[in-house]
PDB file of C-alpha atoms in Angstrom:
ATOM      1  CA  UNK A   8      38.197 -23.400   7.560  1.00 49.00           C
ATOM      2  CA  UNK A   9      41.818 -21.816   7.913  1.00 53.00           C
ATOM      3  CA  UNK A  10      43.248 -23.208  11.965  1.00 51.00           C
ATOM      4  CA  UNK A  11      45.129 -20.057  11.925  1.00 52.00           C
ATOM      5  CA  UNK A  12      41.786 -18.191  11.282  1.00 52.00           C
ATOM      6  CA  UNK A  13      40.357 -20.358  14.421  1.00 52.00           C
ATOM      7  CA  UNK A  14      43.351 -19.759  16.525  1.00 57.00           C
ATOM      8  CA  UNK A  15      43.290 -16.262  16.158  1.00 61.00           C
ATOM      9  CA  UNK A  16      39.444 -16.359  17.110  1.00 72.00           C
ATOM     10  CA  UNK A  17      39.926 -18.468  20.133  1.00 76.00           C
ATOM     11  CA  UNK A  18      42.984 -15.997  21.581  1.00 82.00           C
ATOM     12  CA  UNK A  19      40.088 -13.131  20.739  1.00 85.00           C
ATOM     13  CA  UNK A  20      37.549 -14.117  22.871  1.00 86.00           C
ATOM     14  CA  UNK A  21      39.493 -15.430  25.817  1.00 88.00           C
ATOM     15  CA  UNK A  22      41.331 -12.081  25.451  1.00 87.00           C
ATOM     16  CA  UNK A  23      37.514 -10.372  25.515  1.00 87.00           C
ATOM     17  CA  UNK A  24      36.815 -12.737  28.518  1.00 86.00           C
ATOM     18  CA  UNK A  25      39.810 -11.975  30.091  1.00 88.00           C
ATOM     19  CA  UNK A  26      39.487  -8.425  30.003  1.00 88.00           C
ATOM     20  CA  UNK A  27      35.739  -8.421  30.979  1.00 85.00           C
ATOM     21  CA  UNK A  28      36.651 -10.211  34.185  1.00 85.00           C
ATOM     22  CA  UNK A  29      39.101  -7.577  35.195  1.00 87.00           C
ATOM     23  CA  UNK A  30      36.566  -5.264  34.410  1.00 89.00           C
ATOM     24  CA  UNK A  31      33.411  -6.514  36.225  1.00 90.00           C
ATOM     25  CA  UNK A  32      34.242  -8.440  39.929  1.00 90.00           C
ATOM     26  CA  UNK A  33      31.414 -10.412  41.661  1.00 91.00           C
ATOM     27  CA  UNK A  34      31.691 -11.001  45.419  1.00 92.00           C
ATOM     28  CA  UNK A  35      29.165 -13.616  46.924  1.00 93.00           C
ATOM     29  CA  UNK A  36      28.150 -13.810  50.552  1.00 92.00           C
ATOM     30  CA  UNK A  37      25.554 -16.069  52.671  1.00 89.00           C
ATOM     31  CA  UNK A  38      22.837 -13.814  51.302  1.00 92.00           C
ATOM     32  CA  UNK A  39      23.711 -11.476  48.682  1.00 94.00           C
ATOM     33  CA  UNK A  40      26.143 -11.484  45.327  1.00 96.00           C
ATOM     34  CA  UNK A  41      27.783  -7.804  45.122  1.00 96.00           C
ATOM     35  CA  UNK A  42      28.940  -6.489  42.004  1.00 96.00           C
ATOM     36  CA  UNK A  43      31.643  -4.187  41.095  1.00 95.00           C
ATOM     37  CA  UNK A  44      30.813  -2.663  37.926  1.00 95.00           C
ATOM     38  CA  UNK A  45      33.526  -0.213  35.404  1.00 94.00           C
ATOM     39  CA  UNK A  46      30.891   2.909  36.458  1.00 95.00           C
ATOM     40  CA  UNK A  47      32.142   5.368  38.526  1.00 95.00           C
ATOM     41  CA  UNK A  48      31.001   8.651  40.210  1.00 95.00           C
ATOM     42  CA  UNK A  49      32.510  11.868  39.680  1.00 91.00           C
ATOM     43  CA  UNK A  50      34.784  11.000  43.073  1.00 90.00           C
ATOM     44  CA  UNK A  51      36.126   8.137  41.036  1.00 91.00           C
ATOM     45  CA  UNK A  52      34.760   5.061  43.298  1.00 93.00           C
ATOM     46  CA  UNK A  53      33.023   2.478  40.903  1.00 95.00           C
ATOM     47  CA  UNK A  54      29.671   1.861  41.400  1.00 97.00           C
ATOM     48  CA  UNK A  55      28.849  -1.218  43.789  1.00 96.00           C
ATOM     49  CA  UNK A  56      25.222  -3.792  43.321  1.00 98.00           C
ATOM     50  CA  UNK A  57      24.105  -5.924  45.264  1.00 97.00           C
ATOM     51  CA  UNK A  58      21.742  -9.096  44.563  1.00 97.00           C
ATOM     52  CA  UNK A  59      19.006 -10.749  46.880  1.00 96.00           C
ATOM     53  CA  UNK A  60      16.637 -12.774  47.544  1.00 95.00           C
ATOM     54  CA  UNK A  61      13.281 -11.177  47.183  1.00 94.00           C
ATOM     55  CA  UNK A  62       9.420 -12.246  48.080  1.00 90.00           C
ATOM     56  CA  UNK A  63       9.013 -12.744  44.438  1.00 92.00           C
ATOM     57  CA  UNK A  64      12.414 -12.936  42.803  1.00 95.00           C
ATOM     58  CA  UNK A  65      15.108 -10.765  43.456  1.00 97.00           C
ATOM     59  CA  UNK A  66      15.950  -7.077  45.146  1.00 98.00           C
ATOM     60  CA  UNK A  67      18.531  -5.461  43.300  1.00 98.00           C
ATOM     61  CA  UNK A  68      19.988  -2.011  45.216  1.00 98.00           C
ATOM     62  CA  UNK A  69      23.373  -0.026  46.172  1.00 96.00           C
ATOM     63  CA  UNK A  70      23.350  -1.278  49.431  1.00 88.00           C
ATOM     64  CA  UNK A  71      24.216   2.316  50.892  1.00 93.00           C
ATOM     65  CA  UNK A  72      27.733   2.391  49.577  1.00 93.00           C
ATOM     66  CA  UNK A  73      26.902   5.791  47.486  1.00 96.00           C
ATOM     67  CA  UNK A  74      24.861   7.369  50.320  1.00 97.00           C
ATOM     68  CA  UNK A  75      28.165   6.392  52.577  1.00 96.00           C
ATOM     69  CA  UNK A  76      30.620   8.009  49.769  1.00 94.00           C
ATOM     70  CA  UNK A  77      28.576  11.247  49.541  1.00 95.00           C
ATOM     71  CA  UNK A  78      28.966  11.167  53.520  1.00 95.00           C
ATOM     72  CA  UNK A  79      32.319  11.677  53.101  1.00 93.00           C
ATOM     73  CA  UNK A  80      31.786  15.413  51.682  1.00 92.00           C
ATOM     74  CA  UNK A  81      28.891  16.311  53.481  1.00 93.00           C
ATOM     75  CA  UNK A  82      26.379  15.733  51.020  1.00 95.00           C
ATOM     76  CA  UNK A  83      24.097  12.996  52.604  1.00 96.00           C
ATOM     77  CA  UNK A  84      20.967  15.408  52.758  1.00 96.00           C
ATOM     78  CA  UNK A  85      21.791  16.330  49.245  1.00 96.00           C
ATOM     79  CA  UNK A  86      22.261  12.665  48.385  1.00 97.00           C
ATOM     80  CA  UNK A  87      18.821  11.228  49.730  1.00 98.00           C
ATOM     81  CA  UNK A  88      16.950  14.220  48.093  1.00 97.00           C
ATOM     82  CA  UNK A  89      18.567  13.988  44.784  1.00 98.00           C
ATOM     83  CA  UNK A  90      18.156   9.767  44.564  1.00 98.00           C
ATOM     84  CA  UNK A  91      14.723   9.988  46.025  1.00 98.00           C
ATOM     85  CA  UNK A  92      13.917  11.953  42.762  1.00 98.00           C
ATOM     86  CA  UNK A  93      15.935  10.134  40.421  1.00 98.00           C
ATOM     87  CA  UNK A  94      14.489   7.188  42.027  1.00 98.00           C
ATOM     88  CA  UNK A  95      10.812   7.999  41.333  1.00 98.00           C
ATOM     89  CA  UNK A  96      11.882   9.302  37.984  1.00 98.00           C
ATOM     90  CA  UNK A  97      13.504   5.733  37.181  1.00 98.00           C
ATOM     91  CA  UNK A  98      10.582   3.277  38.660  1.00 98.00           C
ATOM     92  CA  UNK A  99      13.233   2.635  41.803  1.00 98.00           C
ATOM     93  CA  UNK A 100      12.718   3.287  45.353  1.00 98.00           C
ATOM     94  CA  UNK A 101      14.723   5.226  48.010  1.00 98.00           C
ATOM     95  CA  UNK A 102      14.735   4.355  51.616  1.00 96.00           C
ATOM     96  CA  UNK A 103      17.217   3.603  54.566  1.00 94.00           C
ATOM     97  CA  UNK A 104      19.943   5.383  52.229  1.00 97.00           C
ATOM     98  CA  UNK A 105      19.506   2.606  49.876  1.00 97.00           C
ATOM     99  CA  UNK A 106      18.693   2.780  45.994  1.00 98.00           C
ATOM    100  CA  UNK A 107      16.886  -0.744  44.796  1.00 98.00           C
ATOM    101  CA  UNK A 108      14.219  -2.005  43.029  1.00 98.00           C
ATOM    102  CA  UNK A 109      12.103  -5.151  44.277  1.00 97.00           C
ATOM    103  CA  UNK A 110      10.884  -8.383  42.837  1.00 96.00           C
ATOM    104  CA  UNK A 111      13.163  -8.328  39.735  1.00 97.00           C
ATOM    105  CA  UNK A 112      12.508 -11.612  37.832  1.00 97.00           C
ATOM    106  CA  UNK A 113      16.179 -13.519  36.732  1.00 95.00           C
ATOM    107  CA  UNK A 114      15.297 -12.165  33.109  1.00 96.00           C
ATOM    108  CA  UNK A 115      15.116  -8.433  34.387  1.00 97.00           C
ATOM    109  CA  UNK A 116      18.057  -8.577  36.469  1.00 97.00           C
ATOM    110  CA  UNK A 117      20.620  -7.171  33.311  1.00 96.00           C
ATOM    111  CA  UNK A 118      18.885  -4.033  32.895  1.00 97.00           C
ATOM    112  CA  UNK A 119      17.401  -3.562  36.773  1.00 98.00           C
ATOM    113  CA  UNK A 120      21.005  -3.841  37.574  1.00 97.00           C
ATOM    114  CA  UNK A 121      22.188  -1.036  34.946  1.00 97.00           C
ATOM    115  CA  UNK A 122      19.135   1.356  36.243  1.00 98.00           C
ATOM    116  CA  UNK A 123      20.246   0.896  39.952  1.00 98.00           C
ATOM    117  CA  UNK A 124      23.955   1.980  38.825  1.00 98.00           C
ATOM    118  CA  UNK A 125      22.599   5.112  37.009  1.00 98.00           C
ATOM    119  CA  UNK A 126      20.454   6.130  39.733  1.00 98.00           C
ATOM    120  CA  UNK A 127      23.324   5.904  42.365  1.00 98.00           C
ATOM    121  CA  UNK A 128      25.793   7.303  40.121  1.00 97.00           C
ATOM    122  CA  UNK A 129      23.254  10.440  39.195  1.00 98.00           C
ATOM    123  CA  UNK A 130      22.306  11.003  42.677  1.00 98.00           C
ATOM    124  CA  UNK A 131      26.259  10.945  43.829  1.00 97.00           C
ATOM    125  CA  UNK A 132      27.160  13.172  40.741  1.00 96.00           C
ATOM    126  CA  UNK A 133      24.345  15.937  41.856  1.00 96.00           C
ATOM    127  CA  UNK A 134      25.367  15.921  45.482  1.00 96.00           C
ATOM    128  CA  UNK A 135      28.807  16.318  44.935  1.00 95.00           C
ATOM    129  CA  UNK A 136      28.034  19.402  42.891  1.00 93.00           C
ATOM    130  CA  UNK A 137      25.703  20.923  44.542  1.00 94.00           C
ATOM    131  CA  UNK A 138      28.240  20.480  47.689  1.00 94.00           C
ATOM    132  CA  UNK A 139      31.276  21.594  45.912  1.00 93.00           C
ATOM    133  CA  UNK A 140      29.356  24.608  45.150  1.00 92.00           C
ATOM    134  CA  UNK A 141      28.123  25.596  48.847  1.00 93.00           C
ATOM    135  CA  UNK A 142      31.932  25.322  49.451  1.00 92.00           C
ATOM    136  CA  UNK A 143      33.554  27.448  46.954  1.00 94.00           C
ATOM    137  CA  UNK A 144      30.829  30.100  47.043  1.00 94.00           C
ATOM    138  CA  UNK A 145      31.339  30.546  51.469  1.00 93.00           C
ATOM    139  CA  UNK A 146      35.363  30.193  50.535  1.00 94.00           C
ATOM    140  CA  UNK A 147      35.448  32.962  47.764  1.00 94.00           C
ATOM    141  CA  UNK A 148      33.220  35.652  49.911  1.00 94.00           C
ATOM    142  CA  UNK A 149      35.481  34.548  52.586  1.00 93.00           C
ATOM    143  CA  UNK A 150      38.602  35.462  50.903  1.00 95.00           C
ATOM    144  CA  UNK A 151      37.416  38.245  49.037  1.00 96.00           C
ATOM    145  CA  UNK A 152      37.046  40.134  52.048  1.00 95.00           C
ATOM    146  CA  UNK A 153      40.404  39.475  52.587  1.00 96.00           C
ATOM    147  CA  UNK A 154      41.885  40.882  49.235  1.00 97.00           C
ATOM    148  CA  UNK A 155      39.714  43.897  49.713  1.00 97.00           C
ATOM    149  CA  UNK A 156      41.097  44.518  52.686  1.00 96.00           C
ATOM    150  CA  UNK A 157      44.555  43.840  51.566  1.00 96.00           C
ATOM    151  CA  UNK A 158      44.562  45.875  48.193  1.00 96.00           C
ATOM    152  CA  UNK A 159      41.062  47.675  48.315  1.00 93.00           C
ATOM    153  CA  UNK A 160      38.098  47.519  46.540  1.00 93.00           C
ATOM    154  CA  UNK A 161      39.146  49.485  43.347  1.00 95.00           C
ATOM    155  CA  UNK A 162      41.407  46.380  42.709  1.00 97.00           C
ATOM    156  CA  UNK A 163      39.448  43.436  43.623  1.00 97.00           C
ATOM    157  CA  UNK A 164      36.792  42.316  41.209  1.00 97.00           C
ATOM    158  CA  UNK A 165      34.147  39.479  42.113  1.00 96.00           C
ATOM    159  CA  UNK A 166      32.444  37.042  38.955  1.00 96.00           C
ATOM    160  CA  UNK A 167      34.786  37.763  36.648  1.00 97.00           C
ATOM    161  CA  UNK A 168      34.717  36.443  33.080  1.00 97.00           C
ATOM    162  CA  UNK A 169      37.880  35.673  31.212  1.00 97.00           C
ATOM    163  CA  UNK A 170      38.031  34.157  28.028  1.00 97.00           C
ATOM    164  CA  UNK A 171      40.414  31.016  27.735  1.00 97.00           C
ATOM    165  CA  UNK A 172      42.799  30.270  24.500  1.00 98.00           C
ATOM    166  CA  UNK A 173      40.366  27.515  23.428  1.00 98.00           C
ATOM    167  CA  UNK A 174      37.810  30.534  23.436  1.00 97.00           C
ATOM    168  CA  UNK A 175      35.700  29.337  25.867  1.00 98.00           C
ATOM    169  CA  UNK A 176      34.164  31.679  28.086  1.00 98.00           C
ATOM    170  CA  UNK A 177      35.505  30.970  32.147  1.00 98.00           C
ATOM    171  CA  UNK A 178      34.186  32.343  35.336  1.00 97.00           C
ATOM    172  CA  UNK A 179      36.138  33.446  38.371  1.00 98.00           C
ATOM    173  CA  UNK A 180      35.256  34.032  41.529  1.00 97.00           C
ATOM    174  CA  UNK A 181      38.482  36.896  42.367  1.00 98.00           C
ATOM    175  CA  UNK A 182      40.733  38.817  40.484  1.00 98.00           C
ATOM    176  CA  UNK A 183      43.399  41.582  41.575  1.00 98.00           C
ATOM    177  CA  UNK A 184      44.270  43.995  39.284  1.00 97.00           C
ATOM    178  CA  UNK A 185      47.537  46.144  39.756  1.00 96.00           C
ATOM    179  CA  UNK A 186      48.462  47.898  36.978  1.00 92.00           C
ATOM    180  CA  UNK A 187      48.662  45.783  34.325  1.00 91.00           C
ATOM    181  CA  UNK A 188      48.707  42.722  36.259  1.00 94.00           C
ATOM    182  CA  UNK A 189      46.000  40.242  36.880  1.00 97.00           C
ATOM    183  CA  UNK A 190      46.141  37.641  39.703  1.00 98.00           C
ATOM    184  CA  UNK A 191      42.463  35.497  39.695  1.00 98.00           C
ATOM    185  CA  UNK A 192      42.822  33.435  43.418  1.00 98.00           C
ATOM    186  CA  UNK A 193      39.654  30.596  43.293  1.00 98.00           C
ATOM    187  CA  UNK A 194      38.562  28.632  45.758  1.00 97.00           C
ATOM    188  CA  UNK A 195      39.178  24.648  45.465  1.00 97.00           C
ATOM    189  CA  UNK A 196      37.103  22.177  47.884  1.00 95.00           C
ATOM    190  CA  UNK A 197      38.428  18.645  48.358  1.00 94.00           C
ATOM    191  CA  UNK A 198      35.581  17.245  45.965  1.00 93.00           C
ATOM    192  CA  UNK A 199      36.283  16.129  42.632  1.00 92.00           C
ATOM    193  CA  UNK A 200      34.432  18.426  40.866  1.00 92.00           C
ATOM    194  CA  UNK A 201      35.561  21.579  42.490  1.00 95.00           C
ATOM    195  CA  UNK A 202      39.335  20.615  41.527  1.00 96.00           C
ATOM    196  CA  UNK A 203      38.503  19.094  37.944  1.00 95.00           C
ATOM    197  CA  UNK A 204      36.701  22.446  37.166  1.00 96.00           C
ATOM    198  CA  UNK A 205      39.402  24.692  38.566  1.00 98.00           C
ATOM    199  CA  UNK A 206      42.167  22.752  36.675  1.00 98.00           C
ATOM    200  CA  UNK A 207      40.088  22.958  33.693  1.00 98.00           C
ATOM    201  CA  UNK A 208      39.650  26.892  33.703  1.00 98.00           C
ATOM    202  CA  UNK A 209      43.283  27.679  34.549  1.00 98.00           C
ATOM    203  CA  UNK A 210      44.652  25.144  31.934  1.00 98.00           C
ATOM    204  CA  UNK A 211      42.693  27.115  29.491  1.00 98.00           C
ATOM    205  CA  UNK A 212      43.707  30.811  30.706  1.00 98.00           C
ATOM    206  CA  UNK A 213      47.277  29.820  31.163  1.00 97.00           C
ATOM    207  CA  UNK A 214      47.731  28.981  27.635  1.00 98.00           C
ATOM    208  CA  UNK A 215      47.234  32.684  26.884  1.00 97.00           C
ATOM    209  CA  UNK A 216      49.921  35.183  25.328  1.00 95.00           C
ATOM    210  CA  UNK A 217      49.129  37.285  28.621  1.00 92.00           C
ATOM    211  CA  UNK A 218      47.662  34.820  31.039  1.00 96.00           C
ATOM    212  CA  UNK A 219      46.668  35.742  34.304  1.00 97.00           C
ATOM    213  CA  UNK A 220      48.584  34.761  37.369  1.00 97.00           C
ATOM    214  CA  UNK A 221      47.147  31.963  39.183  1.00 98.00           C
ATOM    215  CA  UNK A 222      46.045  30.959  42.615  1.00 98.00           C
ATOM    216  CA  UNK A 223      44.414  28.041  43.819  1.00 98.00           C
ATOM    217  CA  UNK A 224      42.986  28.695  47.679  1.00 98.00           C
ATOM    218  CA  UNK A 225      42.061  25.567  49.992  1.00 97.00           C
ATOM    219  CA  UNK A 226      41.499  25.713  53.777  1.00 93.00           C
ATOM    220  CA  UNK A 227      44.063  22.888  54.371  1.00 92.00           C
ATOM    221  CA  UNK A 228      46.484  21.506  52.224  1.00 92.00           C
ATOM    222  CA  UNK A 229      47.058  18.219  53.854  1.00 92.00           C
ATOM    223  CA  UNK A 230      42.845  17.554  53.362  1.00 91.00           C
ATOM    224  CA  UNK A 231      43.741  17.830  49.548  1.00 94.00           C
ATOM    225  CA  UNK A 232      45.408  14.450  49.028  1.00 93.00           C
ATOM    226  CA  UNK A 233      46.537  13.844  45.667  1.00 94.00           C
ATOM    227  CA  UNK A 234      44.125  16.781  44.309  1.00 95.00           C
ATOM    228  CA  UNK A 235      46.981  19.230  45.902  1.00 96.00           C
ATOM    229  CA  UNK A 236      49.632  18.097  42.707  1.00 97.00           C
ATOM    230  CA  UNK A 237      47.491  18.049  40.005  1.00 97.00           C
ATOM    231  CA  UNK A 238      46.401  21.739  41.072  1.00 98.00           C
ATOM    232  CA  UNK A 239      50.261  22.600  41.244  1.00 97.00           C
ATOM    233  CA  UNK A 240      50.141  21.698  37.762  1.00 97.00           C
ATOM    234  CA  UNK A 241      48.287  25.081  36.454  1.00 97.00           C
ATOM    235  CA  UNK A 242      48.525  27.352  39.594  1.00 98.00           C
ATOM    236  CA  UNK A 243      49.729  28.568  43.100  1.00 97.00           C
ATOM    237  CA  UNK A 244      48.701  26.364  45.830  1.00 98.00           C
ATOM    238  CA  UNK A 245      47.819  28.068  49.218  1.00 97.00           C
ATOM    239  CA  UNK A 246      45.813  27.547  51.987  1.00 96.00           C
ATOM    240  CA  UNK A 247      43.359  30.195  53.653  1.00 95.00           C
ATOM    241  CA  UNK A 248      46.042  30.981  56.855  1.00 94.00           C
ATOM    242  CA  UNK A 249      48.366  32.211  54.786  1.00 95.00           C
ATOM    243  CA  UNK A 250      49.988  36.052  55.863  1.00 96.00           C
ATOM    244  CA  UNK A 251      49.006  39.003  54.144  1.00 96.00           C
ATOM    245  CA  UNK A 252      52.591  39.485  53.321  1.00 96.00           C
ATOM    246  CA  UNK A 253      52.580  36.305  51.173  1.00 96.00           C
ATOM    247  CA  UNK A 254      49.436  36.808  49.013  1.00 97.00           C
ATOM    248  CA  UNK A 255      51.304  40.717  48.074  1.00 96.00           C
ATOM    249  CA  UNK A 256      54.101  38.799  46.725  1.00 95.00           C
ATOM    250  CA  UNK A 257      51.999  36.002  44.725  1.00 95.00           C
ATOM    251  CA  UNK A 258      50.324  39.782  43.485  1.00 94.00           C
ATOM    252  CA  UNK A 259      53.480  41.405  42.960  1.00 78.00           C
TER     253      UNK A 259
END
């Protein structure tokens, strides 16, 4: 056989092995092994397992960390409901804000470990939507109150559908009209999904020969983190105390 040929395979797989270590990070403890795996919620935390010792075999379960990262938004009630049902749809159980699944045998613990990970990530995912939302919807009435009584009802429009360059059909939640000028202000909650959606529908729109201005309301800015630039990107940026004065000129 060529050496070059078994060179070449030997820099392969410790490049593979390399890169799968970076990839998947094992922590052990006194009485559990946690594992970091490359799957991560719509928030973008990965996905964390941990490993022990069982009655018969082992118990294999999240440990908490997702119910504790849906905390963060709000969305713990959301979270135990959804991963109770994805739970019981999957063979797992939910309890004590934990996903797991008992008396895994060493040959099961592959796959039990992969189930877990979808579970948690499913039940994050759903929560954070369903939270993002409750928050945009009580935002948008909020603030369309405002622009009512700002520029009055004839020129404030509520679920408004705009079709984007790529032809996709986009809902908004406001949109002033003056003349022939259109100004759509949407809501954006600090949750992933809220801002990924919003950028999403104004990249589209803005790529338009006459694109509608664009506003991007939050209650604070400094809540926003690193969510607040990539917004900037596509839109306006302002927060929910901002004068009358200021939203005529972002109009005008």
């Amino acid at each position: 056989m060529n050496s070059k040929l078994i060179r070449i395979d030997g820099e392969l797989r410790m490049a593979a092995e390399n890169a799968l270590a970076k990839l998947v990070r094992v922590e052990h403890e006194f009485d559990r092994s946690n594992i970091l795996l490359p799957i991560w919620t719509s928030g973008g935390s990965p996905i964390e397992i941990a490993i022990m010792r069982d009655k018969e075999g082992f118990l294999v379960g999240d440990s908490g960390e997702t119910f504790r990262e849906a905390e963060e938004f709000g969305g713990q009630v959301s979270f135990a409901r959804q991963a109770s049902k994805y739970a019981a749809e999957y063979g797992l159980e939910y309890g004590k804000k934990t996903i797991f699944l008992r008396n895994v045998s060493i040959d099961r613990l592959p796959g039990a470990i992969c189930v877990v990970a979808e579970v948690a990530k499913l039940s994050y995912d759903a929560a954070a939507a369903k939270a993002a939302e409750t928050k945009d919807k009580r935002l948008a009435e909020m603030f369309h109150d405002r622009l009512v009584r700002i520029f009055t009802h004839s020129s404030v429009s509520r679920d408004v559908s705009i079709i984007g360059a790529s032809s996709h059909e986009w809902h908004f939640s406001n949109v002033v009209t003056i003349g022939q000028t259109r100004t759509i202000f949407e809501p954006v909650s600090p949750i992933a999904n809220s801002v990924y959606s919003v950028f999403a529908k104004f990249q589209d729109v803005r790529l338009l020969d006459a694109a509608p201005s664009r506003v991007s309301v939050v209650q604070e800015r400094g809540v926003m983190g690193d969510y607040y630039a990539l917004l900037a990107q596509t839109s306006n940026v302002i927060e929910t105390s901002i004068d009358d004065t200021e939203i005529r000129q972002l109009v005008a």
